[in-house]
Structures are given as C-alpha cells and as structure tokens.
mmCIF file of the C-alpha atoms, coordinates in Angstrom:
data_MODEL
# 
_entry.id   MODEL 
# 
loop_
_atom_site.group_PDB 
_atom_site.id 
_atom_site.type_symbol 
_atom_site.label_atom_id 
_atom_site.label_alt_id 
_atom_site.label_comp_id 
_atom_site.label_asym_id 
_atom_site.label_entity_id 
_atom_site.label_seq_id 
_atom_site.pdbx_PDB_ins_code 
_atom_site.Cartn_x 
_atom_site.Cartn_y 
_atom_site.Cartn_z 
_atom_site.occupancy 
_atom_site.B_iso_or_equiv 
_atom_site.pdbx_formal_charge 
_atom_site.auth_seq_id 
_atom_site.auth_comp_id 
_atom_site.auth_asym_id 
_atom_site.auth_atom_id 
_atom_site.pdbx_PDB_model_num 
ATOM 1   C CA . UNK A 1 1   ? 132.058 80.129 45.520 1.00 0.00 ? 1   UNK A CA 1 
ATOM 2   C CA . UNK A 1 2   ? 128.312 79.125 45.954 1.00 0.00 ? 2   UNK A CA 1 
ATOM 3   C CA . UNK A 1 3   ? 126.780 78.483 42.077 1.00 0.00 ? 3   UNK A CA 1 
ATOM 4   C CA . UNK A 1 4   ? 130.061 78.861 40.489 1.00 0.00 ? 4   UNK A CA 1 
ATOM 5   C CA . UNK A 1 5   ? 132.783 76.443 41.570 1.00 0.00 ? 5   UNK A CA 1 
ATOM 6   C CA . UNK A 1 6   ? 136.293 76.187 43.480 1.00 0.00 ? 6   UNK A CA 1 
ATOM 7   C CA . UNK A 1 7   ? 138.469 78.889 43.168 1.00 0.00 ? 7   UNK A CA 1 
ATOM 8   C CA . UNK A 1 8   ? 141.659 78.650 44.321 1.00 0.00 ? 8   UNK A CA 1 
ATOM 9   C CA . UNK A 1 9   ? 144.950 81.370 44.817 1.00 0.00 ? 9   UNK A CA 1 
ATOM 10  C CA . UNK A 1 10  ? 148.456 80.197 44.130 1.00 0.00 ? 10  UNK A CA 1 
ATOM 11  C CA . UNK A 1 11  ? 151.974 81.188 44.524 1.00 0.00 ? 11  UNK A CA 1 
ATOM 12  C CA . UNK A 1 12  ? 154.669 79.163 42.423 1.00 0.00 ? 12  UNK A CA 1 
ATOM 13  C CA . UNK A 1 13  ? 157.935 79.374 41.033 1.00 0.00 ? 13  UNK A CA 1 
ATOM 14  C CA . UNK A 1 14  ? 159.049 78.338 37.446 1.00 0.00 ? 14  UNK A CA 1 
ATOM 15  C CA . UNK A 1 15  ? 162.419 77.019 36.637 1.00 0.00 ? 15  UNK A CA 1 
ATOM 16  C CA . UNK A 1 16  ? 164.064 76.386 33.505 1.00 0.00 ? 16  UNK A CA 1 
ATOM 17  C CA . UNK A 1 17  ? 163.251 72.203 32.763 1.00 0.00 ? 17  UNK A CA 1 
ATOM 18  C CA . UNK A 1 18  ? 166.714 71.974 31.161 1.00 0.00 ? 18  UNK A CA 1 
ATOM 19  C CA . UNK A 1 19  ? 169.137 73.410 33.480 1.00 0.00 ? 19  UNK A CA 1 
ATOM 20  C CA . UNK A 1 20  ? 166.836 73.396 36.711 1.00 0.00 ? 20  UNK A CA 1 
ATOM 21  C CA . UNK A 1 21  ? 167.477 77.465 37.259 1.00 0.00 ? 21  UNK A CA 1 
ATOM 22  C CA . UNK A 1 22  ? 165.023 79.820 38.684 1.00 0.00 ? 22  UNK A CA 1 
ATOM 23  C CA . UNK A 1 23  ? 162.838 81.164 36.285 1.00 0.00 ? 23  UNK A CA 1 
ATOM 24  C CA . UNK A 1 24  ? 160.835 83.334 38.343 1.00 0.00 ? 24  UNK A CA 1 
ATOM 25  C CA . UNK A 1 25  ? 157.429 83.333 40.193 1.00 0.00 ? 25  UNK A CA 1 
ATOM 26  C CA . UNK A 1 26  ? 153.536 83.678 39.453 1.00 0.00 ? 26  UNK A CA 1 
ATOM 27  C CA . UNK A 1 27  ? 150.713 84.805 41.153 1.00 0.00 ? 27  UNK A CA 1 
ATOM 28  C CA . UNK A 1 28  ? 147.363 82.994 39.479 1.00 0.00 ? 28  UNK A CA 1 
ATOM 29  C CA . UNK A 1 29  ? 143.839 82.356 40.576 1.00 0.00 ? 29  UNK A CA 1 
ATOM 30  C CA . UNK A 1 30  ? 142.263 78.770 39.143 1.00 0.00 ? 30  UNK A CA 1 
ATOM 31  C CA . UNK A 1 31  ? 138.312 78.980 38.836 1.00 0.00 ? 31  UNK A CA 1 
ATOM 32  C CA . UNK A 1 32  ? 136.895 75.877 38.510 1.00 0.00 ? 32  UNK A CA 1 
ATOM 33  C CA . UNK A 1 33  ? 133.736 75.873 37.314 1.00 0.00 ? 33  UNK A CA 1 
ATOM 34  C CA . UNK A 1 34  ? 130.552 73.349 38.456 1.00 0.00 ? 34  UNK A CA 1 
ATOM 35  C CA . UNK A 1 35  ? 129.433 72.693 35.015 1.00 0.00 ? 35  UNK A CA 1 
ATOM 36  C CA . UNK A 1 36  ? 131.954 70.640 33.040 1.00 0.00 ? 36  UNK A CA 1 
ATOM 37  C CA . UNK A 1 37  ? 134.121 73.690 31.580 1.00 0.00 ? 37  UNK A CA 1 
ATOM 38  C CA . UNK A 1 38  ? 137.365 74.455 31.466 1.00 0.00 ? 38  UNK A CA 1 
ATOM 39  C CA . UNK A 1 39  ? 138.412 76.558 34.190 1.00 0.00 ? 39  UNK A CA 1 
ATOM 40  C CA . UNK A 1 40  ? 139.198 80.055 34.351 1.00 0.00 ? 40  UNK A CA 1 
ATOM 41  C CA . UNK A 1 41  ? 142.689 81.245 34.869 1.00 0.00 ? 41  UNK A CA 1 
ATOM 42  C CA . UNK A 1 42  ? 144.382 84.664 35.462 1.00 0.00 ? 42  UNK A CA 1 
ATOM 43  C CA . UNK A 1 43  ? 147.782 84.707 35.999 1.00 0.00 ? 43  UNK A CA 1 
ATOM 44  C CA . UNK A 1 44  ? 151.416 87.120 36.111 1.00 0.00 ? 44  UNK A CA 1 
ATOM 45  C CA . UNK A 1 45  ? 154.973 85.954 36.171 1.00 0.00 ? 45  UNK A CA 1 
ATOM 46  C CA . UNK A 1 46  ? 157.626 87.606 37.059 1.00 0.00 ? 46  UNK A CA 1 
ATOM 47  C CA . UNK A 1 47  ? 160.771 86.528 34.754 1.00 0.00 ? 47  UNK A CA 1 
ATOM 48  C CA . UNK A 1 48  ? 164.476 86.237 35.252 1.00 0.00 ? 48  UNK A CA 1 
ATOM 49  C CA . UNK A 1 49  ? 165.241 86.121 31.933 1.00 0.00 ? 49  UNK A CA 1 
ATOM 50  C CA . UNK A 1 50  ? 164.896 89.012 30.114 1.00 0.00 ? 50  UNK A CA 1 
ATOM 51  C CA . UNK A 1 51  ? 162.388 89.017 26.518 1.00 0.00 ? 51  UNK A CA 1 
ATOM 52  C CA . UNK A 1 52  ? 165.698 89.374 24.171 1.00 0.00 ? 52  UNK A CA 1 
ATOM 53  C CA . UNK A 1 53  ? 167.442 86.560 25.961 1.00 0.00 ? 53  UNK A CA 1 
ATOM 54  C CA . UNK A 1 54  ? 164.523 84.090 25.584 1.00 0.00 ? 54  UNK A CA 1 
ATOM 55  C CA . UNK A 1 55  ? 164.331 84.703 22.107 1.00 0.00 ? 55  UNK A CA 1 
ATOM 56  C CA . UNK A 1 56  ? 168.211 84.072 21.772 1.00 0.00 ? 56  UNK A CA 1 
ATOM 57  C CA . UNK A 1 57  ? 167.640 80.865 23.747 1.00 0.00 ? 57  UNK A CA 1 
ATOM 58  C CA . UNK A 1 58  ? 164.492 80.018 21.021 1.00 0.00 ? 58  UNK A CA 1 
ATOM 59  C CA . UNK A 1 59  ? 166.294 80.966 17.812 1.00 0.00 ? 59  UNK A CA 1 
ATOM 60  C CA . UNK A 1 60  ? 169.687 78.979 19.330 1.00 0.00 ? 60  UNK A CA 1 
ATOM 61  C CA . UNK A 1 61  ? 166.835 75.780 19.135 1.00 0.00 ? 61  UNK A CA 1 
ATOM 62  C CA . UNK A 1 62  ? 165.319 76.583 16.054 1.00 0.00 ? 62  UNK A CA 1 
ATOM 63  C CA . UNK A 1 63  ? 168.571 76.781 14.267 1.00 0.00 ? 63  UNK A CA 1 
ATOM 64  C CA . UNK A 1 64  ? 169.822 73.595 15.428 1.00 0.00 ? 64  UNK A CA 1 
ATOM 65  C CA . UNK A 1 65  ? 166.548 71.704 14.278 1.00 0.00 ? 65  UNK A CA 1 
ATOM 66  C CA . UNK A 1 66  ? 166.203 73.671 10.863 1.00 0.00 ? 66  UNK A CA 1 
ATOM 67  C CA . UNK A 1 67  ? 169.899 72.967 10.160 1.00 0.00 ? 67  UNK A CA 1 
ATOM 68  C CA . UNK A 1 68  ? 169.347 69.506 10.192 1.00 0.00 ? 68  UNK A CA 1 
ATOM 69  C CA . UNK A 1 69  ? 170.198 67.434 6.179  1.00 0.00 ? 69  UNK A CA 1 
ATOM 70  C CA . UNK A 1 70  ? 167.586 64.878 6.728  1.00 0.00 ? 70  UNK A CA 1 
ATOM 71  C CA . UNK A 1 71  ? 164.148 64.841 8.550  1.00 0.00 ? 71  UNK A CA 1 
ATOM 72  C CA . UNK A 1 72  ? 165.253 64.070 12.626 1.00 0.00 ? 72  UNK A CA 1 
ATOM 73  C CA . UNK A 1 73  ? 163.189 60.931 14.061 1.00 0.00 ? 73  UNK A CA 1 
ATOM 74  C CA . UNK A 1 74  ? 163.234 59.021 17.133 1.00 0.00 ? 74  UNK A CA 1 
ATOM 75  C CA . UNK A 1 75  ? 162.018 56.697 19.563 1.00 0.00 ? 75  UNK A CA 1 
ATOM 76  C CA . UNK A 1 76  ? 161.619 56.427 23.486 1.00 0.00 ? 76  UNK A CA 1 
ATOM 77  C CA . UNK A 1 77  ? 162.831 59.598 24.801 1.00 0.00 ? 77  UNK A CA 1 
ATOM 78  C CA . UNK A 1 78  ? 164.011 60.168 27.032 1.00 0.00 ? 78  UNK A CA 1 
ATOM 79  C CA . UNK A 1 79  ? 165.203 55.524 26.842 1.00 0.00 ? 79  UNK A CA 1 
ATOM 80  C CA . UNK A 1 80  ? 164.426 53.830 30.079 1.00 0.00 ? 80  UNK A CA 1 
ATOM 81  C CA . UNK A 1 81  ? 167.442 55.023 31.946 1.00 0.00 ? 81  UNK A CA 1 
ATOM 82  C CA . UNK A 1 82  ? 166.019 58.566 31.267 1.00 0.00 ? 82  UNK A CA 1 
ATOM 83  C CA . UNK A 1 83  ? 168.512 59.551 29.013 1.00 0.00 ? 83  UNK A CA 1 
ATOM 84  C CA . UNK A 1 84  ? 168.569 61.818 25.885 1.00 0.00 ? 84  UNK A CA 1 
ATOM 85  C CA . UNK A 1 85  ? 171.000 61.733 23.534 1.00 0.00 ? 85  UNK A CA 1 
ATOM 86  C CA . UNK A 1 86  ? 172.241 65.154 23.062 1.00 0.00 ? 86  UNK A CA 1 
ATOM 87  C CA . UNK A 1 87  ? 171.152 65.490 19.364 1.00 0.00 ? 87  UNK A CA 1 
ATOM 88  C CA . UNK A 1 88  ? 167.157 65.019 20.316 1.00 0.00 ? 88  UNK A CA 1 
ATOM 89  C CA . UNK A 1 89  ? 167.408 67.653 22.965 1.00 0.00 ? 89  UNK A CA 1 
ATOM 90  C CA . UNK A 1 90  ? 165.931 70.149 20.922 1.00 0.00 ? 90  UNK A CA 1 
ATOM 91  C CA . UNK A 1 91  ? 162.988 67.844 19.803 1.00 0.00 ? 91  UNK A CA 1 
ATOM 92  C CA . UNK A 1 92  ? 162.377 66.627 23.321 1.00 0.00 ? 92  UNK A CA 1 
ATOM 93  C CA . UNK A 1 93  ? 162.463 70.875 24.183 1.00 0.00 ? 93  UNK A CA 1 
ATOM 94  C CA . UNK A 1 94  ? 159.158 71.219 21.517 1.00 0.00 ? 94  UNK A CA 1 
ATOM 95  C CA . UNK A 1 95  ? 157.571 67.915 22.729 1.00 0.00 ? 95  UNK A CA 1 
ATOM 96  C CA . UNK A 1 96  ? 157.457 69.702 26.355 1.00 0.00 ? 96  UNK A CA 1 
ATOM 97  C CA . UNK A 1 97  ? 156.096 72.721 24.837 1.00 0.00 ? 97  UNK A CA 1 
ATOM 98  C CA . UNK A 1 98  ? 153.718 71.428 22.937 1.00 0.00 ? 98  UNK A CA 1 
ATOM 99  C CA . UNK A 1 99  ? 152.562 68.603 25.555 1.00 0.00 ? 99  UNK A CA 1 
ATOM 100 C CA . UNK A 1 100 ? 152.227 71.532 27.837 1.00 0.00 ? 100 UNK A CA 1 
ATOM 101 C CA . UNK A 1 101 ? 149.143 72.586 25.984 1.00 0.00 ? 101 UNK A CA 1 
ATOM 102 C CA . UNK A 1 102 ? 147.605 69.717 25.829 1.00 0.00 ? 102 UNK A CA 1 
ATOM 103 C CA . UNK A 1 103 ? 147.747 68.451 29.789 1.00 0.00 ? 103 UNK A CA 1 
ATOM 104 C CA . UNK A 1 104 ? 146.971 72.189 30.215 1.00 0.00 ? 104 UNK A CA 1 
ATOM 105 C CA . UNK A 1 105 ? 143.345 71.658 28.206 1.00 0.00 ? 105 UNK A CA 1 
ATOM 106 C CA . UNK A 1 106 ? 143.200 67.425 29.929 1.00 0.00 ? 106 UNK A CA 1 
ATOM 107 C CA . UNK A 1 107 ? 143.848 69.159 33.276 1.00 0.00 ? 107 UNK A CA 1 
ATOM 108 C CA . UNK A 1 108 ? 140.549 69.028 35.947 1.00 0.00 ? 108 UNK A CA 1 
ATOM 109 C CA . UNK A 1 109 ? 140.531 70.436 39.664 1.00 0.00 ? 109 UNK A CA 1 
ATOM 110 C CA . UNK A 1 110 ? 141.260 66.139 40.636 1.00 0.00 ? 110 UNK A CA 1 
ATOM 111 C CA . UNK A 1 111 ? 143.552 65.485 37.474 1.00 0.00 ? 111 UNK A CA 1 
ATOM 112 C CA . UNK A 1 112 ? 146.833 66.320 36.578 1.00 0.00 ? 112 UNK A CA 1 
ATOM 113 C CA . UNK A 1 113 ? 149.548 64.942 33.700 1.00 0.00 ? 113 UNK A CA 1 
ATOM 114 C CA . UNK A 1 114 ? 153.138 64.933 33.266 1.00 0.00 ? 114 UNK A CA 1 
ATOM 115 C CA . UNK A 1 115 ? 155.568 63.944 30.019 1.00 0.00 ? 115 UNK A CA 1 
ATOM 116 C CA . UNK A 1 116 ? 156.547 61.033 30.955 1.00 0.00 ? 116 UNK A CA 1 
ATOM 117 C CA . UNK A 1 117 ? 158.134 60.355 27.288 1.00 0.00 ? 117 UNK A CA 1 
ATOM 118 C CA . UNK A 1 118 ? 158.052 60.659 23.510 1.00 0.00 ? 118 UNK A CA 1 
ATOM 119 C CA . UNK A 1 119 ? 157.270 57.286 22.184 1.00 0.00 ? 119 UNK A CA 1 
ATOM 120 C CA . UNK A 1 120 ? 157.845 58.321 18.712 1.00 0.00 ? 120 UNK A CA 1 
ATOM 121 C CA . UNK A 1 121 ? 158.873 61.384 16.615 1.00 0.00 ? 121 UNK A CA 1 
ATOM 122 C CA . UNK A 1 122 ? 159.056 62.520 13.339 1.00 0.00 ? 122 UNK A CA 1 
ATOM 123 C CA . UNK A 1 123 ? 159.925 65.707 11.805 1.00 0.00 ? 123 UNK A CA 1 
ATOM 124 C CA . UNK A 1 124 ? 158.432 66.892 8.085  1.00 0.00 ? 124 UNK A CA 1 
ATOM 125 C CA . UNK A 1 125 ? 160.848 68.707 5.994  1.00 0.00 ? 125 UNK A CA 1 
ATOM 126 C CA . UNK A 1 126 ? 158.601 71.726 4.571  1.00 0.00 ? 126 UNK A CA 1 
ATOM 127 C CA . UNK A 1 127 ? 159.362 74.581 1.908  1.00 0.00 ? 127 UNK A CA 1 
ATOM 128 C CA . UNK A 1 128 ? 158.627 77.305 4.111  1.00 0.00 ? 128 UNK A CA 1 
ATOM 129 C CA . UNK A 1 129 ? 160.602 78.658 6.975  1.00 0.00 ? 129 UNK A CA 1 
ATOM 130 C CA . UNK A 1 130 ? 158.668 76.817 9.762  1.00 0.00 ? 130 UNK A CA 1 
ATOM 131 C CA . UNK A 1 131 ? 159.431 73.377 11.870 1.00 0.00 ? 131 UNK A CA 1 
ATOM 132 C CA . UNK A 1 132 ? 156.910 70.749 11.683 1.00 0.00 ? 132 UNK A CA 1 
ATOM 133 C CA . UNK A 1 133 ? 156.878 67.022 13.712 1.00 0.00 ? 133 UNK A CA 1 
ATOM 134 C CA . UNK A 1 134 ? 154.722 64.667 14.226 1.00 0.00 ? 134 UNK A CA 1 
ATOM 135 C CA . UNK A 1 135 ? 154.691 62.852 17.559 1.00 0.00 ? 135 UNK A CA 1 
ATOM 136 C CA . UNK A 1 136 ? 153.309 59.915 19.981 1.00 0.00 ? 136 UNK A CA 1 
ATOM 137 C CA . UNK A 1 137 ? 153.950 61.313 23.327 1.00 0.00 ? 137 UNK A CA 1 
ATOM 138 C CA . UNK A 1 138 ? 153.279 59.478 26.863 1.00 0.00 ? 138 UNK A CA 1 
ATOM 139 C CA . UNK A 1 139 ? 151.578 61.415 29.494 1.00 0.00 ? 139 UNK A CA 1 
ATOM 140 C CA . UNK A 1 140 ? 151.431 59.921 32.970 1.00 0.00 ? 140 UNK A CA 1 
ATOM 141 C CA . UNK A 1 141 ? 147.880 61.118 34.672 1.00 0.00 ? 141 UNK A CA 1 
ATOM 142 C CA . UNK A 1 142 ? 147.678 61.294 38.353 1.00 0.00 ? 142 UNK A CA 1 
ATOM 143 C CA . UNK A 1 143 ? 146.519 60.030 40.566 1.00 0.00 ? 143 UNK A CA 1 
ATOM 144 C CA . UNK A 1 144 ? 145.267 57.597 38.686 1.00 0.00 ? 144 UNK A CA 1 
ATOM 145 C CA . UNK A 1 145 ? 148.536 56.716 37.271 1.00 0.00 ? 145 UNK A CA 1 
ATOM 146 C CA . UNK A 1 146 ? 147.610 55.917 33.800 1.00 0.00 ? 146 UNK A CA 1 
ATOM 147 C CA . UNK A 1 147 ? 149.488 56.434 30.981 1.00 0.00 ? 147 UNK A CA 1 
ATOM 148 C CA . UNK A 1 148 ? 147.581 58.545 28.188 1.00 0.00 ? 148 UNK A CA 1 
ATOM 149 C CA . UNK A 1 149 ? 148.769 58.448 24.573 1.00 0.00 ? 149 UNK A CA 1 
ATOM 150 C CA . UNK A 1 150 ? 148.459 60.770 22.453 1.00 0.00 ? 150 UNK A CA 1 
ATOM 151 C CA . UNK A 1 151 ? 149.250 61.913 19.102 1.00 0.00 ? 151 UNK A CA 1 
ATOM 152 C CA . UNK A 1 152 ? 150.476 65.263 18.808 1.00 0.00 ? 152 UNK A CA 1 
ATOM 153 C CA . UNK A 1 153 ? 151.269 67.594 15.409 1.00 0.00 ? 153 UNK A CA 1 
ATOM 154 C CA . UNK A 1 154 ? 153.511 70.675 16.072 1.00 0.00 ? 154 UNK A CA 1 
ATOM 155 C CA . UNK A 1 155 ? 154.289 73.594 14.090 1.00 0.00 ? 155 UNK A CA 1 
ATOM 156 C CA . UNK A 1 156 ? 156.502 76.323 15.070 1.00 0.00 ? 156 UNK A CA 1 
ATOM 157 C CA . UNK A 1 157 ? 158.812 79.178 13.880 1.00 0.00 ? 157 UNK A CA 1 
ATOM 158 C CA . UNK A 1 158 ? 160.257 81.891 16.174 1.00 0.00 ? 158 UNK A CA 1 
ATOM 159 C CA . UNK A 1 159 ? 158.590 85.029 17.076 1.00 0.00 ? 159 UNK A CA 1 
ATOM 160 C CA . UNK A 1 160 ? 155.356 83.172 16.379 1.00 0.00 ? 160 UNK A CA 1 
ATOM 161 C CA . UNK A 1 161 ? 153.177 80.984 18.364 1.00 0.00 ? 161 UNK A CA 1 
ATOM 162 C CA . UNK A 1 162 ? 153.551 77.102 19.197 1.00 0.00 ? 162 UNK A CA 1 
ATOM 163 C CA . UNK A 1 163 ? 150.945 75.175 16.990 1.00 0.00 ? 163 UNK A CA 1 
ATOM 164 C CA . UNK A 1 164 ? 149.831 71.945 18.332 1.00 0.00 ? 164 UNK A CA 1 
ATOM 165 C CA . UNK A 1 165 ? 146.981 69.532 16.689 1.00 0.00 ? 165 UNK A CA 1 
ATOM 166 C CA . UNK A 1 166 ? 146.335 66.879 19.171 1.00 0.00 ? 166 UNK A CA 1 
ATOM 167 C CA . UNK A 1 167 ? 144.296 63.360 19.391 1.00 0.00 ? 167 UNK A CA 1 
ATOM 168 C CA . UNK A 1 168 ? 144.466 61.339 22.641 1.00 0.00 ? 168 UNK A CA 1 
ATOM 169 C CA . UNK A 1 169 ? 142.850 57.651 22.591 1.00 0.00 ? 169 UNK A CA 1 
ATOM 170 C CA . UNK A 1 170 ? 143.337 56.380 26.343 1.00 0.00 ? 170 UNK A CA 1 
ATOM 171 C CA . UNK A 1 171 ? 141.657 53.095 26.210 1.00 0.00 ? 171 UNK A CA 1 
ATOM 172 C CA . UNK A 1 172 ? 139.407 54.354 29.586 1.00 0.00 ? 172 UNK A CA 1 
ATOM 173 C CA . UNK A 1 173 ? 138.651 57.134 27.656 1.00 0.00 ? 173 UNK A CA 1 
ATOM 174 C CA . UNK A 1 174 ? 136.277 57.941 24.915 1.00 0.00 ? 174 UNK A CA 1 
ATOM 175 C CA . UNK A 1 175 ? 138.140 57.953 21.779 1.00 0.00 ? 175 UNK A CA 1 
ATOM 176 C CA . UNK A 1 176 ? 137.040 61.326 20.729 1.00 0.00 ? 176 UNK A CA 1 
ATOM 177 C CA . UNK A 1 177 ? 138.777 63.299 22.842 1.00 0.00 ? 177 UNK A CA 1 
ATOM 178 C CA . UNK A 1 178 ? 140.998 66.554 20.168 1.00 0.00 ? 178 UNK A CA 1 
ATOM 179 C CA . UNK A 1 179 ? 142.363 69.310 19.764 1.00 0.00 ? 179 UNK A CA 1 
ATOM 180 C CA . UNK A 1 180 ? 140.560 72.209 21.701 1.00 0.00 ? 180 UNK A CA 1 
ATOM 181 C CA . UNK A 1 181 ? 140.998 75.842 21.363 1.00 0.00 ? 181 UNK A CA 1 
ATOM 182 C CA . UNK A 1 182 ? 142.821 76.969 24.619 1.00 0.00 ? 182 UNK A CA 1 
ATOM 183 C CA . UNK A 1 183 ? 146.186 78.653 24.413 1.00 0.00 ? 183 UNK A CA 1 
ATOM 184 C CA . UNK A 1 184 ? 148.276 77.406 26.754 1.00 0.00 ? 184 UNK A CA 1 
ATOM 185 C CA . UNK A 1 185 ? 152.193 77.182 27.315 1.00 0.00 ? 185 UNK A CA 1 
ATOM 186 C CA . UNK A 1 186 ? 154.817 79.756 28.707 1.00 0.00 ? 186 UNK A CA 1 
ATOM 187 C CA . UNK A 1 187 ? 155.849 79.914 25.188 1.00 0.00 ? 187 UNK A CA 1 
ATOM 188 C CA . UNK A 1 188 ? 152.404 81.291 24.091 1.00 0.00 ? 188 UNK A CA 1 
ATOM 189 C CA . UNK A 1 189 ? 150.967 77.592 22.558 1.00 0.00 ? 189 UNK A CA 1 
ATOM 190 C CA . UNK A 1 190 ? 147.838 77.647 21.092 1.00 0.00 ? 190 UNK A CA 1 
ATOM 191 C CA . UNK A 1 191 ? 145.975 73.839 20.162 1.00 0.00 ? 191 UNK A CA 1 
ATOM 192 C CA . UNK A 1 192 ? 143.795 73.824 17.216 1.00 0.00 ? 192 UNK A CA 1 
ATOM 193 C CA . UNK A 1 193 ? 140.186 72.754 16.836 1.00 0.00 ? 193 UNK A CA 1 
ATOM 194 C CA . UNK A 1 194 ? 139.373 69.530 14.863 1.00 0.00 ? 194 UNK A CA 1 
ATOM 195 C CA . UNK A 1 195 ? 143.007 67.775 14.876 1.00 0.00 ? 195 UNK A CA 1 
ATOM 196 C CA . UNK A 1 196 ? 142.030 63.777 14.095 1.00 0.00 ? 196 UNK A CA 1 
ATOM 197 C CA . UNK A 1 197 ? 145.197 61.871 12.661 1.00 0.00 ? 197 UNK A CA 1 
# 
C-alpha cells in the first residue's frame, strides 16, 4: 500500500502444541507499517474447543502448579533430547504462553522466533491466589538463526489475563530492548511496560 506499508491476508490453522489436534482456523490481515511500528493486526478464529472446555483445560493446569509443597524450578527444558519430564509440563505450557507475547512484540515483516527452550525457571510462592515464575527462556530467531535470551516474569490466575514482564539482552542487540505494551497470545497475554530485571 503506497505511504503505508505491506499488508498481507492469511489463512492458517491452529493446533493444540501439546497433543498436535486441530484447533481451528483464522482469517487475519498483517499491516506492516514503513515507519518502524509495530504492525497492525486484525484477526478471527474459529475454535474447536468450546469456551467452557478451555477453561477446564486452564484450571486442570493451574491446579497442578498451585498444588505444588515447594516452589517448582528447573533447568533446560525441554534437555537436549527434547524431552520434558512430565512434572514441568505445566511450566513449560506458561513459558509458551508467555514467550508467545513476547516473539509476538520481537516479530518484523523479515523476522520471526520460536521457543526453542527454557534455560531456567523458577516459581515464587505468593499469598494470594495467583502463579508467579521467573524465567530465562531461549528463542531461536530466523533466519538469522540466533538464539535470543531473554528474561521473562509471568503472572497468571484463571479467568484473568497472562502477565508477562520481559527483558531480552541478545549480544547483537541493544541491551535495552523490554517489556512493551501489546497484548498478544491466544490466551489473551498482555506484556507490561518498563520490565528491567
């Protein structure tokens, strides 16, 4: 679009990053703006899961982190084999939705990231009813193939939305790259302005 950017039209499906099932399809348009901005996105899904069922599959994971004795931690997951022990599923589960929001915000029209692991995790036992960790997650960025770290706080509780604080210090990178104020996620995420660790 002449003096305003790339826009683009896409048709996708989603599926469920555990199991692999369908999750259902989108419809979104991607503006990309010509000044540095972040682009402009409209988009509809149609689900396969119905709202109540989600929840149940949310408040199933919530329930198994929040009955937890002692504060969960962890390192390399998944472990070079790509494994993950059963008992971090749930915390690998939040570091995908929470990661989500911030390669949503790193995303350009040339640059893309994955999860490519969670170096380190750590959870905070609080007083209230909500789950908060503290990780170092990997994200791979292609094509350039790099791999961006990045230090990531989440906060979450059912019914409301995914809080993530994030700092990313890529040594190609300027080292002030936060936390901006997009929301981004399936699972309604929403990153915070001003996270430094």
């Amino acid at each position: 679009i002449p003096e305003s950017g790339h826009k683009y039209y896409l048709q996708f499906s989603t599926e469920d990053y555990r199991t692999g099932e369908d999750a259902g399809s989108c419809l979104a348009t991607v503006l990309y703006p010509k000044k540095k901005s972040p682009p402009v996105v409209s988009i509809k899904c149609s689900r396969t899961k119905d709202k109540k069922e989600i929840q149940e599959e949310n408040n199933r994971l919530y329930q198994r982190i929040r009955h937890q004795t002692k504060p969960i931690t962890g390192n390399n997951i998944p472990d070079s084999y790509g494994n993950i022990e059963p008992a971090l599923e749930p915390v690998w589960a939040l570091a995908v939705a929470g990661s989500s929001s911030i390669m949503w915000e790193k995303s350009t029209e040339t640059l893309g990231y994955f999860l490519a692991q969670v170096k380190a995790v750590k959870q905070w036992m609080r007083k209230d009813d909500f789950i908060e960790f503290d990780y170092t997650v990997l994200l791979h960025e292609m094509p350039t193939q790099e791999i961006i770290s990045c230090h990531m706080r989440l906060t979450w509780l059912p019914g409301h939305p995914l809080k993530v604080k994030h700092f990313c210090a890529p040594e190609s990178h300027s080292l002030d790259e936060g936390s901006g104020a997009e929301s981004g996620s399936a699972a309604g995420a929403s990153a915070e302005k001003g996270a430094k660790f």
